[in-house]
Amino acid sequence: MRILISGGGTGGHFFPAMAALKSFQEKGFDVYYVGSRRGIEAEKVAAFTADFLLLELSGMLGHSALKKLQAGWQLVFAVKELLLLMRRMRPDAVVGFGGYSSAAAIIAGRLMGVPCFIHEQNAIAGLTNRLLDRVTTRSFSAYGNIGEHVGLPLRHSALVPAPADEREHLLILGGSQGSLFLNTFVGDHLGELTDLGMPVYHQTGSLMHEKHMQMLHERYGRQLPANYLPFAFSDDIHHIMAGSVAAISRSGAGAAFELMQLRVPSLFIPFPHAAHDHQYANAKYFEDRGCALVYRQEEFERGAMDKVRTFLSCVDQYHGNMQGLEIDTDASTLTERIIGAIRMS
Ligand SMILES: CC(=O)N[C@H]1[C@@H](OP(=O)(O)OP(=O)(O)OC[C@H]2O[C@@H](n3ccc(=O)[nH]c3=O)[C@H](O)[C@@H]2O)O[C@H](CO)[C@@H](O)[C@@H]1O
């Protein structure tokens, strides 16, 4: 059987797509990936598969009318290109994980009469997936808010937590693109953070890293504290997560599920402009289960370091609650349901 997988733009869509791609391959399927030339996939996809196509696609949300028009044209051309591709490869299913490329693949799949599936990663679905949900064979979601509840497919490296005595640092994580808010927080409190008594790993984001380092050197001089370990983006992030006593993080679905799966007590500060405030809902789900703490940005800013210290004094309690946390992060849950649905169609 042949599966066409699409989804990307940010890591939050791309990495679950790669976890599913791997799972289908392990079950003996041929998998072809379609993404955008502008997304994270342009740099990362070759490490996962040689069978891929990157199209000229961009986002519509939050852009000027002209950019929206351009994105609309790109979508029409992408659908045309995908129809030609699908005529050649004759896929048995199309699976979309969100992001610009996903809608084009699902539209082309429907026009070809191929069974189509989507996976929604967030606790509140975006408009595109709510519309696509009406035309897919079946829909799936990480939090159970649309379609069938299957959890979030994670890469193998995110599946096994480290023992408590191998955890030694604090992680500050901005998400695949980094977070200016968290970078500013680190800039304002570098001394207090590095005085907490453990190394501080800080993921700044590839586009912001240089500027962040320049800002720190201007404020604190050339010599930064030796236990401050900033990095732009790491392909080995799960290793860094697994060694964390605790994390202060944005709550993109990927980061939230990975930190919870790796049993890292987390203080989440949702990105306030995420569509329909989905990052808040993503984080709240885990706060309600006693495994995380959530602060809105403006709330966190009032006495931020006191909040961090109080949170760190409770990590054992969060860690204890996490032992009973049940989340599905095995990509097979999703891929087996899709295979079952293809066989029935
Ligand atoms: C700003 C924004 O709207 N972000 C959205 C984007 O996710 P965004 O990509 O921002 O964030 P996520 O936390 O969902 O995913 C980040 C992914 O990048 C990986 N990573 C990160 C840093 C690093 O150094 N190395 C690395 O590999 C993480 O392991 C994770 O798998 O899509 C998600 C899924 O729809 C949404 O929940 C987020 O709200």
XYZ file of N, CA and C and ligand atoms in Angstrom, residues 10-13 15-16 40 97 120-122 152 154-155 173-178 203 231-238 241 250-256 258 271 273-275 278-279 282, ligand 1:
174
model
N 5.599 24.376 10.739
C 6.310 24.405 12.029
C 6.563 22.974 12.488
N 7.427 22.857 13.493
C 7.748 21.534 14.045
C 6.515 20.836 14.605
N 5.578 21.628 15.115
C 4.377 21.067 15.737
C 3.531 20.247 14.783
N 3.565 20.550 13.482
C 2.860 19.737 12.485
C 3.801 18.693 11.872
N 6.794 17.166 12.954
C 7.342 16.001 13.663
C 6.311 14.883 13.895
N 5.034 15.192 14.220
C 4.051 14.093 14.286
C 3.893 13.395 12.927
N 9.734 24.258 8.131
C 10.857 23.582 8.797
C 11.265 22.322 8.010
N -1.440 16.419 8.452
C -1.131 16.783 9.839
C -1.195 18.290 10.080
N -5.431 16.283 14.141
C -5.371 17.614 14.779
C -4.552 17.484 16.066
N -3.522 18.321 16.199
C -2.631 18.195 17.361
C -3.096 18.966 18.589
N -3.922 20.000 18.377
C -4.224 20.908 19.498
C -5.557 20.635 20.179
N -0.876 11.911 20.552
C 0.024 12.574 19.597
C 1.187 11.643 19.226
N 4.651 10.524 18.603
C 5.962 11.130 18.872
C 7.063 10.285 18.253
N 8.183 10.940 17.980
C 9.352 10.216 17.478
C 9.843 9.244 18.561
N 12.262 26.350 27.036
C 12.007 25.890 25.666
C 10.988 26.777 24.958
N 11.405 27.325 23.811
C 10.527 28.255 23.094
C 9.634 27.631 22.035
N 9.862 26.347 21.677
C 9.112 25.746 20.559
C 9.957 25.816 19.303
N 9.476 25.255 18.199
C 10.363 25.086 17.038
C 10.906 26.418 16.523
N 10.158 27.525 16.735
C 10.654 28.812 16.238
C 11.253 29.693 17.337
N 11.260 29.185 18.556
C 11.740 29.978 19.693
C 10.646 30.913 20.192
N 16.594 27.060 24.831
C 16.429 27.016 23.373
C 15.836 28.333 22.908
N 21.080 27.478 23.131
C 21.219 26.867 21.800
C 20.026 27.291 20.954
N 20.240 27.354 19.637
C 19.183 27.839 18.749
C 18.089 26.798 18.566
N 18.480 25.592 18.186
C 17.556 24.487 17.917
C 18.387 23.225 18.026
N 17.858 22.184 18.661
C 18.639 20.956 18.783
C 17.885 19.778 18.171
N 18.599 18.989 17.345
C 17.992 17.766 16.816
C 17.969 16.676 17.876
N 18.629 16.958 19.006
C 18.700 15.987 20.095
C 17.885 16.495 21.307
N 16.803 17.203 21.014
C 16.066 17.888 22.083
C 15.494 16.908 23.115
N 15.156 15.693 22.692
C 14.544 14.754 23.650
C 15.551 14.307 24.705
N 15.516 17.188 27.037
C 14.282 17.153 27.840
C 14.378 16.078 28.925
N 6.795 27.117 26.227
C 5.577 27.365 25.477
C 4.817 26.050 25.441
N 3.517 26.102 25.122
C 2.749 24.857 25.135
C 2.174 24.521 23.769
N 3.053 24.530 22.766
C 2.705 23.889 21.505
C 2.427 22.430 21.841
N 1.552 21.774 21.062
C 1.177 20.397 21.386
C 2.405 19.484 21.460
N 3.362 19.704 20.551
C 4.538 18.837 20.515
C 5.329 18.919 21.805
N 5.695 20.130 22.191
C 6.479 20.311 23.420
C 5.693 19.778 24.620
N 4.400 20.072 24.684
C 3.603 19.659 25.842
C 3.561 18.129 25.962
N 5.604 15.911 24.590
C 6.941 15.335 24.780
C 7.389 15.505 26.234
N 1.673 30.638 24.175
C 1.821 31.736 23.218
C 0.431 32.377 23.072
N -0.979 34.427 21.074
C -1.594 34.668 19.769
C -1.844 33.381 18.978
N -1.681 32.239 19.616
C -1.973 30.978 18.904
C -3.471 30.949 18.583
N -3.825 30.409 17.418
C -5.229 30.424 16.957
C -6.174 29.874 18.027
N -5.236 28.095 21.473
C -5.117 26.645 21.671
C -3.965 26.256 22.596
N -2.899 27.109 22.665
C -1.785 26.712 23.546
C -2.211 26.721 25.018
N -4.081 23.507 25.468
C -3.118 22.383 25.477
C -2.510 22.203 26.864
C 3.600 29.505 17.428
C 2.596 28.455 17.105
O 1.475 28.732 16.709
N 3.034 27.204 17.270
C 2.189 26.057 16.937
C 3.023 25.001 16.179
O 4.006 24.445 16.971
P 5.513 24.699 17.297
O 6.347 24.117 16.264
O 5.703 26.113 17.648
O 5.609 23.898 18.690
P 5.397 22.409 19.169
O 5.744 22.447 20.585
O 4.052 21.836 18.838
O 6.474 21.555 18.350
C 7.814 21.830 18.403
C 8.549 20.600 17.939
O 9.876 21.003 17.647
C 10.766 20.154 18.333
N 11.990 20.885 18.695
C 11.913 22.078 19.335
C 13.062 22.738 19.700
C 14.314 22.146 19.404
O 15.386 22.663 19.713
N 14.327 20.942 18.768
C 13.195 20.287 18.393
O 13.262 19.188 17.811
C 10.028 19.690 19.573
O 10.603 18.499 20.034
C 8.609 19.541 19.026
O 8.413 18.272 18.461
O 2.168 23.867 15.899
C 1.684 23.204 17.058
C 0.898 21.988 16.607
O -0.165 22.349 15.811
C 0.859 24.166 17.913
O 0.480 23.521 19.107
C 1.667 25.418 18.230
O 0.869 26.349 18.941
